[in-house]
PDB file of C-alpha atoms in Angstrom:
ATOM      1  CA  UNK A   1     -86.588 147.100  -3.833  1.00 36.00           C
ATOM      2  CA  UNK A   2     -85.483 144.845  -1.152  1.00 35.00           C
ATOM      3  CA  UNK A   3     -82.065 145.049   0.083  1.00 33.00           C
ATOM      4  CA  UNK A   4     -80.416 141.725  -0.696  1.00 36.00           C
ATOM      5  CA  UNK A   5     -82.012 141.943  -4.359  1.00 37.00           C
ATOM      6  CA  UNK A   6     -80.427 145.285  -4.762  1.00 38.00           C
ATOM      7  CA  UNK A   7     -77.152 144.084  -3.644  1.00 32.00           C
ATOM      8  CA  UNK A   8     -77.582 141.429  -5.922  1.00 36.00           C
ATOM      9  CA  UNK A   9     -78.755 143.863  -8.932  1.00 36.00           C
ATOM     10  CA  UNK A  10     -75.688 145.871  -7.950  1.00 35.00           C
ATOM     11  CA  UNK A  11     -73.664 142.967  -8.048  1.00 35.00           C
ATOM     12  CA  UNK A  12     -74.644 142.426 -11.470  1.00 35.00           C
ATOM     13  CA  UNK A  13     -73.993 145.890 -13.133  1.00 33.00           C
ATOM     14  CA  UNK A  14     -70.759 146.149 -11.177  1.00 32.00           C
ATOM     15  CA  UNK A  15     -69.281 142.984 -12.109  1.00 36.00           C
ATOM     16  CA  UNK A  16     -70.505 143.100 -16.338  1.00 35.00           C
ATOM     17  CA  UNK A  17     -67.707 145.994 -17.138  1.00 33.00           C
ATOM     18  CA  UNK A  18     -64.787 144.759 -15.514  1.00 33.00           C
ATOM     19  CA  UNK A  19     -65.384 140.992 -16.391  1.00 36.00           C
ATOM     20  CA  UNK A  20     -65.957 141.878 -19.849  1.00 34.00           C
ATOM     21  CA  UNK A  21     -63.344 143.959 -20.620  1.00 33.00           C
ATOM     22  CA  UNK A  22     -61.149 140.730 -18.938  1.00 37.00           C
ATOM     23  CA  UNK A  23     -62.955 138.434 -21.436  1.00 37.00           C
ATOM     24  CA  UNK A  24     -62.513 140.821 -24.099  1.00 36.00           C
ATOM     25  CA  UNK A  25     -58.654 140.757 -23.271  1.00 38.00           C
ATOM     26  CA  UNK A  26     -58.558 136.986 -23.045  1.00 43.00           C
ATOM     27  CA  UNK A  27     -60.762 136.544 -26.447  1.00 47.00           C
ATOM     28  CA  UNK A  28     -60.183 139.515 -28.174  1.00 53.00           C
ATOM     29  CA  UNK A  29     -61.764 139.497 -31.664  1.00 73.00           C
ATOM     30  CA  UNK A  30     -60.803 136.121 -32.122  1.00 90.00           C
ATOM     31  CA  UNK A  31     -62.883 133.446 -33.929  1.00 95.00           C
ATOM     32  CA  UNK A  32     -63.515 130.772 -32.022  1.00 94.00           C
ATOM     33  CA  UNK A  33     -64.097 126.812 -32.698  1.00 94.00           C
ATOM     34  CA  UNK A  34     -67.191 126.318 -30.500  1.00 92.00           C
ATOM     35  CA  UNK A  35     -68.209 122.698 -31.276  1.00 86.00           C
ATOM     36  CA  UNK A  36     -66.481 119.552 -31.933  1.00 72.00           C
ATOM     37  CA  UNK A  37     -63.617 117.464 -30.021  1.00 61.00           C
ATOM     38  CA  UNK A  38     -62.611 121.260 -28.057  1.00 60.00           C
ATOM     39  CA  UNK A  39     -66.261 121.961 -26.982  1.00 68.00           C
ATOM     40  CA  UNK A  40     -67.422 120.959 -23.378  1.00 73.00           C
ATOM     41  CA  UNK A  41     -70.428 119.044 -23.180  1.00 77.00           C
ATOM     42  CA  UNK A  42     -72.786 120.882 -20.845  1.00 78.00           C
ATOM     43  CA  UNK A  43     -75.160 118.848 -18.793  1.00 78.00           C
ATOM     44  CA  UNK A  44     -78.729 119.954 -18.658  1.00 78.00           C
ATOM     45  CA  UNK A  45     -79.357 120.447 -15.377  1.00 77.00           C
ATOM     46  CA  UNK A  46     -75.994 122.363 -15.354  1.00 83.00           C
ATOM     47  CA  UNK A  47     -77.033 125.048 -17.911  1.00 90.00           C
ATOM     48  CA  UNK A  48     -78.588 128.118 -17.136  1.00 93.00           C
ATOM     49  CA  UNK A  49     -82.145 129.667 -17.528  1.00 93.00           C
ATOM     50  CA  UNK A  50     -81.421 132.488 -19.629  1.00 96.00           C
ATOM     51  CA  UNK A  51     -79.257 131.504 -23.026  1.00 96.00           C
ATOM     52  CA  UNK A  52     -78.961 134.050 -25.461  1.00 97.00           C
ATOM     53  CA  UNK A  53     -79.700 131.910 -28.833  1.00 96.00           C
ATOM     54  CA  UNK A  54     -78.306 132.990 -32.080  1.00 96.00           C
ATOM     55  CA  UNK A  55     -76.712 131.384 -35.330  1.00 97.00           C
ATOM     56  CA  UNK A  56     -73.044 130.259 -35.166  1.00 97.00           C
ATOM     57  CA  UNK A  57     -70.766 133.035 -37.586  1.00 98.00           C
ATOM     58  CA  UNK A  58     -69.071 130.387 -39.378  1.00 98.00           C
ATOM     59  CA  UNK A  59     -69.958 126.545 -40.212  1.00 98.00           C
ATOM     60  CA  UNK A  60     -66.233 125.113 -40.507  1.00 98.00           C
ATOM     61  CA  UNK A  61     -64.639 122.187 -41.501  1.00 97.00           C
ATOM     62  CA  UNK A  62     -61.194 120.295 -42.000  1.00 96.00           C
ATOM     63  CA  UNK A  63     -59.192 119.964 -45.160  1.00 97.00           C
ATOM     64  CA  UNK A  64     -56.024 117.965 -45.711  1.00 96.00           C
ATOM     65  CA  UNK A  65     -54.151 118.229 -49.418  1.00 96.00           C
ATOM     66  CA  UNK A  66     -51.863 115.233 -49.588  1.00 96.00           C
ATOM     67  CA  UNK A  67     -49.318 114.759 -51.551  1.00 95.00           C
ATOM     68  CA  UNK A  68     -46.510 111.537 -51.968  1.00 94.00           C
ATOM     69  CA  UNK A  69     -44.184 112.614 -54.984  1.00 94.00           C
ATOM     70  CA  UNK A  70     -40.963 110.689 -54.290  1.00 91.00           C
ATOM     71  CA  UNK A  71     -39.021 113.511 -53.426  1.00 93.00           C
ATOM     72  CA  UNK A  72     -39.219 115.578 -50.814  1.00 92.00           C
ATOM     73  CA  UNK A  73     -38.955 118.804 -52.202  1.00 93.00           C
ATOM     74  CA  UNK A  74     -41.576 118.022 -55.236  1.00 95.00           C
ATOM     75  CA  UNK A  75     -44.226 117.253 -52.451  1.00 94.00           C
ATOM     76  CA  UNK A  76     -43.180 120.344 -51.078  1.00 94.00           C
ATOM     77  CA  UNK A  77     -43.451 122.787 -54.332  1.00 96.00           C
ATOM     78  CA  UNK A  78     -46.690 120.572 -55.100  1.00 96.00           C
ATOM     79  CA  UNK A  79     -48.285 120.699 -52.024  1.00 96.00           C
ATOM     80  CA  UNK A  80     -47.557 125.040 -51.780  1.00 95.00           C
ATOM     81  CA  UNK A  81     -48.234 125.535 -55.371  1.00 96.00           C
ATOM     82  CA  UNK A  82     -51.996 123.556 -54.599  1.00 97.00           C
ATOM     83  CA  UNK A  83     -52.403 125.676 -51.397  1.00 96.00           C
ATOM     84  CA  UNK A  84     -52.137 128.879 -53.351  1.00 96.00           C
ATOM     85  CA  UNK A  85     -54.383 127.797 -56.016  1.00 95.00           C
ATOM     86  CA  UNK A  86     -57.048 127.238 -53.539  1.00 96.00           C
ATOM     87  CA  UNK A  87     -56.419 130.523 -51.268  1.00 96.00           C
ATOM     88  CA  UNK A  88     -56.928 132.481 -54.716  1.00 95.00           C
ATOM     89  CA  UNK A  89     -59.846 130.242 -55.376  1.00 95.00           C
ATOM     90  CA  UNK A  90     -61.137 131.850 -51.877  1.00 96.00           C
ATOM     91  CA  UNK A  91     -59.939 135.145 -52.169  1.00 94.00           C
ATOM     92  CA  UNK A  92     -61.975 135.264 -55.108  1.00 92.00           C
ATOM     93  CA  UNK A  93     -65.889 134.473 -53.290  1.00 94.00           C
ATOM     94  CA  UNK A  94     -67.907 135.851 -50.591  1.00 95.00           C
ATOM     95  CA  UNK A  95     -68.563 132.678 -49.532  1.00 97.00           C
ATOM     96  CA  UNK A  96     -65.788 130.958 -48.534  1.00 98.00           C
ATOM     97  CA  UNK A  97     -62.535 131.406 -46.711  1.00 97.00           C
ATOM     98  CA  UNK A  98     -59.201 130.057 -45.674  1.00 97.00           C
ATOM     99  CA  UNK A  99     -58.009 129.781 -42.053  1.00 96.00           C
ATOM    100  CA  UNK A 100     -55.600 127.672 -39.923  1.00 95.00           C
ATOM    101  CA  UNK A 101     -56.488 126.295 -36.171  1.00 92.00           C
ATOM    102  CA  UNK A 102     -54.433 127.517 -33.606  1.00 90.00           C
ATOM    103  CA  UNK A 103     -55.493 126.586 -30.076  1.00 88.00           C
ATOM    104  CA  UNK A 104     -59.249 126.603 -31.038  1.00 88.00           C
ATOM    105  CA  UNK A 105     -59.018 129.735 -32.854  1.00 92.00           C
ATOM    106  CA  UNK A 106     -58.864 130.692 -36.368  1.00 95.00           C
ATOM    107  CA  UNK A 107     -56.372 132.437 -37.968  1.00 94.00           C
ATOM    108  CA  UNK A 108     -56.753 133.642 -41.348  1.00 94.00           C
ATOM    109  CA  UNK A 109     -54.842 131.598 -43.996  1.00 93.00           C
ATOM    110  CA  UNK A 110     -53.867 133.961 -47.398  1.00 91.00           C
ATOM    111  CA  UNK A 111     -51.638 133.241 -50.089  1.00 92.00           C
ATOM    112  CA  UNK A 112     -48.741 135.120 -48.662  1.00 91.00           C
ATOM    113  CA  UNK A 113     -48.497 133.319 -45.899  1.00 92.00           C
ATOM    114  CA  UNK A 114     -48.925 129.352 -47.644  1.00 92.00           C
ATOM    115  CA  UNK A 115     -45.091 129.234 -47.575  1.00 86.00           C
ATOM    116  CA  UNK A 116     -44.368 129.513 -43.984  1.00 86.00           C
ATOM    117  CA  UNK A 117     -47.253 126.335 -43.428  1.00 87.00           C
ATOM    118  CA  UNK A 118     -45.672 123.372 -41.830  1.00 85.00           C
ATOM    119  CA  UNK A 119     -46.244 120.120 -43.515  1.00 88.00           C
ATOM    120  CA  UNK A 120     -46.898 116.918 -41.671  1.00 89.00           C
ATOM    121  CA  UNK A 121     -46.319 113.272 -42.436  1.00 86.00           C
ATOM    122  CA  UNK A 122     -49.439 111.383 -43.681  1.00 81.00           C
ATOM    123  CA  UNK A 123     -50.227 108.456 -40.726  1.00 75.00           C
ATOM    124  CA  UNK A 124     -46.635 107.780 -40.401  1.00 74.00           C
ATOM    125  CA  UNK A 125     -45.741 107.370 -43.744  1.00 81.00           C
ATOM    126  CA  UNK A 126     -42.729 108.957 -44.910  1.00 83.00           C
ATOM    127  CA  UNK A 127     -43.034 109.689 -48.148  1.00 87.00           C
ATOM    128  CA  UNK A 128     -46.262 111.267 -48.145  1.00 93.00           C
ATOM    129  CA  UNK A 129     -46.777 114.885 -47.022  1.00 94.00           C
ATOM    130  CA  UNK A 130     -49.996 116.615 -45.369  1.00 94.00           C
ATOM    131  CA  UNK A 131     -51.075 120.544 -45.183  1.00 94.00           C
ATOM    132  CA  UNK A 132     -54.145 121.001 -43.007  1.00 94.00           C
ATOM    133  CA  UNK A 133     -56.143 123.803 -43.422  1.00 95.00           C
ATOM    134  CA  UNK A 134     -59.837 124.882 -42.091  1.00 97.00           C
ATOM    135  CA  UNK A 135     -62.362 125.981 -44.941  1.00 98.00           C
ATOM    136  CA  UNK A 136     -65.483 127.664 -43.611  1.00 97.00           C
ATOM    137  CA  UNK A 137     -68.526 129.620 -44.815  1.00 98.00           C
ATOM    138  CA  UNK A 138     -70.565 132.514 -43.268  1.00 98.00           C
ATOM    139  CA  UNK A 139     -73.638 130.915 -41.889  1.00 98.00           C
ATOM    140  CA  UNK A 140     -76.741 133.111 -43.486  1.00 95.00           C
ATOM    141  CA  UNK A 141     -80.181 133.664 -42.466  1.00 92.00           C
ATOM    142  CA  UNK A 142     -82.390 130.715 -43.385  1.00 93.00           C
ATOM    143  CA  UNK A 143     -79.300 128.167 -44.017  1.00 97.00           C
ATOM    144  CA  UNK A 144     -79.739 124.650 -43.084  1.00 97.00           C
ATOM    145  CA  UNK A 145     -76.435 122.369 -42.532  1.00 97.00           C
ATOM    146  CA  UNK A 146     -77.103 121.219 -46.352  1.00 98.00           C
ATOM    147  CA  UNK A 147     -76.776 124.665 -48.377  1.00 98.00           C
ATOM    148  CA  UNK A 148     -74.154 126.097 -45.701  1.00 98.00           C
ATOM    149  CA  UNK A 149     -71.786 122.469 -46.290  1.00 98.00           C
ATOM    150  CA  UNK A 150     -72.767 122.350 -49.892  1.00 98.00           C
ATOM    151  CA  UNK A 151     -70.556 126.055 -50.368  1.00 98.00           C
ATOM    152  CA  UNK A 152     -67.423 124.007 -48.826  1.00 98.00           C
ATOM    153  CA  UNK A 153     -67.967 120.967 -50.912  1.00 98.00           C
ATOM    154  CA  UNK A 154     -68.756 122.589 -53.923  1.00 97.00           C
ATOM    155  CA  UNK A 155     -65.392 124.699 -53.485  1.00 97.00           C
ATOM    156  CA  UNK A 156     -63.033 121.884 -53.042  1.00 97.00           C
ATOM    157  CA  UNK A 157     -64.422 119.500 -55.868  1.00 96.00           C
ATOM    158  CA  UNK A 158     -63.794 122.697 -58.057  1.00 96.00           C
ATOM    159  CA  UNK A 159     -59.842 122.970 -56.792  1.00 94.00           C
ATOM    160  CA  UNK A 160     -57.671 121.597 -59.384  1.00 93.00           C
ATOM    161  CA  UNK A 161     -54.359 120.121 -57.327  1.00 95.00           C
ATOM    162  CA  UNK A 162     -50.916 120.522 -58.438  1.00 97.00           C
ATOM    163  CA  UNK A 163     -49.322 117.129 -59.612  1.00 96.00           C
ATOM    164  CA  UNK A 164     -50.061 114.368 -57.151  1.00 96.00           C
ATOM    165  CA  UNK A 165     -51.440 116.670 -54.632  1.00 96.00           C
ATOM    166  CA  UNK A 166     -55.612 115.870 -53.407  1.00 96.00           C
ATOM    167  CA  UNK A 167     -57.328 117.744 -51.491  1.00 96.00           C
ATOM    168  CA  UNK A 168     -60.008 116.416 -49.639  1.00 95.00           C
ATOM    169  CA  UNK A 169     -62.393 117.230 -46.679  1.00 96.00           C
ATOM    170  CA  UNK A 170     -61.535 115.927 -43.498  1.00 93.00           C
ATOM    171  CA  UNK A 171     -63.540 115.147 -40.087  1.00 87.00           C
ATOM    172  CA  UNK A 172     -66.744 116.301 -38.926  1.00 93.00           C
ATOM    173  CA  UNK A 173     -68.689 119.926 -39.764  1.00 96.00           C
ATOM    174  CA  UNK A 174     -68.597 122.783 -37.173  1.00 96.00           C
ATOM    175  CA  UNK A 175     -69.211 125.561 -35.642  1.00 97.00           C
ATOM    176  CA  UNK A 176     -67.656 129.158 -34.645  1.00 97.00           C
ATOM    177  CA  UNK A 177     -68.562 132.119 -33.480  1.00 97.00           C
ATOM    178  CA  UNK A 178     -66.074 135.238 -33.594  1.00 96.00           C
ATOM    179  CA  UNK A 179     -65.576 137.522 -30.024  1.00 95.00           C
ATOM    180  CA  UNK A 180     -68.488 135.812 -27.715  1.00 95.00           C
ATOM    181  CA  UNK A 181     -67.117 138.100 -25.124  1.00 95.00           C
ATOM    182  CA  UNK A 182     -69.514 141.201 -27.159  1.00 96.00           C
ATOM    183  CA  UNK A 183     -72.500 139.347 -26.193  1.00 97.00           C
ATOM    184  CA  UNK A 184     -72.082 139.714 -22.634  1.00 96.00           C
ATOM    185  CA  UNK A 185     -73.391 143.013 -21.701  1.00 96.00           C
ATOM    186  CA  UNK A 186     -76.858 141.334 -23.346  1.00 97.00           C
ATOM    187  CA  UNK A 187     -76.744 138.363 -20.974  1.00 97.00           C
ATOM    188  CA  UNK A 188     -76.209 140.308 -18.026  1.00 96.00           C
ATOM    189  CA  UNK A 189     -79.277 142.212 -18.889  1.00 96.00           C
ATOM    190  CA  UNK A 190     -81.659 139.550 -19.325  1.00 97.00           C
ATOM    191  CA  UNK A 191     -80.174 138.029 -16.394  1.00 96.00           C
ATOM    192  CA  UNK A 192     -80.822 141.437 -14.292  1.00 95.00           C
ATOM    193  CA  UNK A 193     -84.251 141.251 -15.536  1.00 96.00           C
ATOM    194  CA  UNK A 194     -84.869 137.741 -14.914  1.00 96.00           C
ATOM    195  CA  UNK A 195     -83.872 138.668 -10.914  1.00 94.00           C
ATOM    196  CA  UNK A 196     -86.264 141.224 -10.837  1.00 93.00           C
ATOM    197  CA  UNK A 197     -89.242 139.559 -12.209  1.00 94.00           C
ATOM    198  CA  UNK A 198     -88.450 136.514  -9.517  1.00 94.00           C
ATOM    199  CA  UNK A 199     -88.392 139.078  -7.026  1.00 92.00           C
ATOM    200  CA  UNK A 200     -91.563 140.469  -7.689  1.00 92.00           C
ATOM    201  CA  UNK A 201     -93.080 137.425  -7.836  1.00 94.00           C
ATOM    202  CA  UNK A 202     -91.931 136.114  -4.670  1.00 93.00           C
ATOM    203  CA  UNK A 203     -92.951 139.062  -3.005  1.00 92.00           C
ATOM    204  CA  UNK A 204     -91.762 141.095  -0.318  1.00 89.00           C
ATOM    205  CA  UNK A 205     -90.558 138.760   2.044  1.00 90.00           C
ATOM    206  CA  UNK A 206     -88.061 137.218  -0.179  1.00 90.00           C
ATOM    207  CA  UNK A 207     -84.873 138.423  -2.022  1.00 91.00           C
ATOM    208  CA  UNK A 208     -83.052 137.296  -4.828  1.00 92.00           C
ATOM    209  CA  UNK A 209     -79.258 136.985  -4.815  1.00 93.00           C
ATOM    210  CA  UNK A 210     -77.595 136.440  -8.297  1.00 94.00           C
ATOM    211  CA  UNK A 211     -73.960 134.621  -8.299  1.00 94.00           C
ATOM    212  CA  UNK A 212     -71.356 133.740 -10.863  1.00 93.00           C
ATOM    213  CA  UNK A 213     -71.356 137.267 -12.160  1.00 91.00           C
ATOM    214  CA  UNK A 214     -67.207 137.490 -13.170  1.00 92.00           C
ATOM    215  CA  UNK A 215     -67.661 133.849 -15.164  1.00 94.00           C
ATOM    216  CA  UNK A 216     -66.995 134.308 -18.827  1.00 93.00           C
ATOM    217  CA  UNK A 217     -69.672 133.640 -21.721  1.00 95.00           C
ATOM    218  CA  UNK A 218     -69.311 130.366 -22.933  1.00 93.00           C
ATOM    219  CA  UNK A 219     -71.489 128.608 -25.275  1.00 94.00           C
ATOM    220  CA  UNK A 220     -73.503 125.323 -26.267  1.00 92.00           C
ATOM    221  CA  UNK A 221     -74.741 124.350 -29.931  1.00 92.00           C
ATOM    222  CA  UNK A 222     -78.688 123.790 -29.408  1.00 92.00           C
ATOM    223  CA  UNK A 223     -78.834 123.337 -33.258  1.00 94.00           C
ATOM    224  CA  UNK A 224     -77.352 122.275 -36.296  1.00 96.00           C
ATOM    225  CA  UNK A 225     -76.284 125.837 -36.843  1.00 97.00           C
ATOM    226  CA  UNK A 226     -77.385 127.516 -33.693  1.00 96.00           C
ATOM    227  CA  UNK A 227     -75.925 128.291 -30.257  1.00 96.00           C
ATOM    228  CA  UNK A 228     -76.923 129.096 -26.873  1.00 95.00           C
ATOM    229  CA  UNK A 229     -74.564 131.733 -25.205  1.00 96.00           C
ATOM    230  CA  UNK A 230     -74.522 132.080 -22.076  1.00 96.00           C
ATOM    231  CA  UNK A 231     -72.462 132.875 -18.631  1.00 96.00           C
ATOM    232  CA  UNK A 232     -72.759 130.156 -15.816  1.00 94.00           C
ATOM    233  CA  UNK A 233     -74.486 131.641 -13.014  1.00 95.00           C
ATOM    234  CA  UNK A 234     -76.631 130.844  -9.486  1.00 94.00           C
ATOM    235  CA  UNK A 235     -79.740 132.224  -8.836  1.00 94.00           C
ATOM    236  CA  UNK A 236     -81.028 131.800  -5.024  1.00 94.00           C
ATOM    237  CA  UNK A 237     -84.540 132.787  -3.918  1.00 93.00           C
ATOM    238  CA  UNK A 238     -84.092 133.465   0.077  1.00 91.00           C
ATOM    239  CA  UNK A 239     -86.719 134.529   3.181  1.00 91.00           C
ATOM    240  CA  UNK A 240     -85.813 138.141   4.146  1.00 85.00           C
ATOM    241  CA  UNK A 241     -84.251 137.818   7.708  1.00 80.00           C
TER     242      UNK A 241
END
């Protein structure tokens, strides 16, 4: 193998370990929003050769339960008493589950902890109270957007709200995956492998250096429920001095 393509290789394998486990301590085992108003738009010409594609874990969307019973507290007990209704709904299926966005991650939302939620005041209006929650659905193999979104919408027509609570959906559909940081070590081997075929093809009088290495997975949706992971990288093809 030539010398500056082994360095490169080396570079590579070295780097994966260390970077991950400093991805894995920023991500954790965190589920993470990967589309919508959060998600960077990748140019084209910016995105690598070699994309791991997969499905998306979870298709996702907003939920606000409004409520505007004249007093304060009513909204309050209405609004709660709702929220539990629907987190025992949820608690109750496969298919469906509660979470809260924090930061562009989900958090798990469960009946216990409906009572510490923070409500919010509907566009300014004062008497009106608003509890936004994220309802999602495993995405399966063979889903299309219609039979994964038709889970979500079939489970909040079928809540039944607490006095002048309604619950409705709320934005646009998307996407997360949960720990993208585990799908680096398979990256960095088709990357490897990638920089050794270009080697070989180039020949002996030219080496292959890889860069970009210590860059953390990141992600682009390439379908309605599908997403390209992959670490931003350089790839130069060089004369041997």
């Amino acid at each position: 193998m030539p010398k500056l393509l082994w360095i490169a290789a080396a570079a590579v394998l070295m780097a994966g370990p260390a970077a991950a486990q400093d991805t894995a301590n920023y991500l954790g085992s965190d589920e993470i929003i990967v589309t919508g108003s959060r998600a960077i738009e990748w140019d084209p010409d910016d995105v690598p050769v070699i994309q791991l594609e997969r499905r998306a874990d979870n298709l996702i969307v907003a939920v606000r339960v409004v409520n505007d019973t004249r007093d304060a507290p009513g909204r309050r007990d209405e609004i709660t008493r709702t929220l539990r209704a629907m987190a025992r709904a949820a608690a109750g299926r496969e298919d469906i589950d509660l979470s809260i966005e924090d930061d562009g991650t989900l958090v798990p939302l469960t009946e216990e902890m409906v009572a510490t939620l923070t409500l919010g005041v509907d566009h300014g209006r004062s008497d009106t109270s608003v509890a936004s929650l994220v309802v999602k659905t495993p995405i399966r193999e063979g889903d299309t957007l219609d039979a994964a979104s038709e889970r979500i919408e079939d489970f909040v027509d079928g809540i039944a709200p607490v006095g002048r609570s309604i619950a409705d959906i709320s934005g646009d559909w998307q996407l997360s995956v949960i720990n993208p940081a585990q799908y680096r070590a398979p990256i960095l081997a088709a990357i490897a492998a990638d920089a050794r075929t270009t080697a070989t093809t180039f020949g002996e009088g030219y080496a292959v250096q890889v860069e970009g290495m210590s860059n953390r997975v990141t992600w682009r949706q390439s379908g309605p429920l599908d997403l390209a992971l992959f670490i931003p990288y350089d790839m130069t093809v060089t004369p041997r001095p």
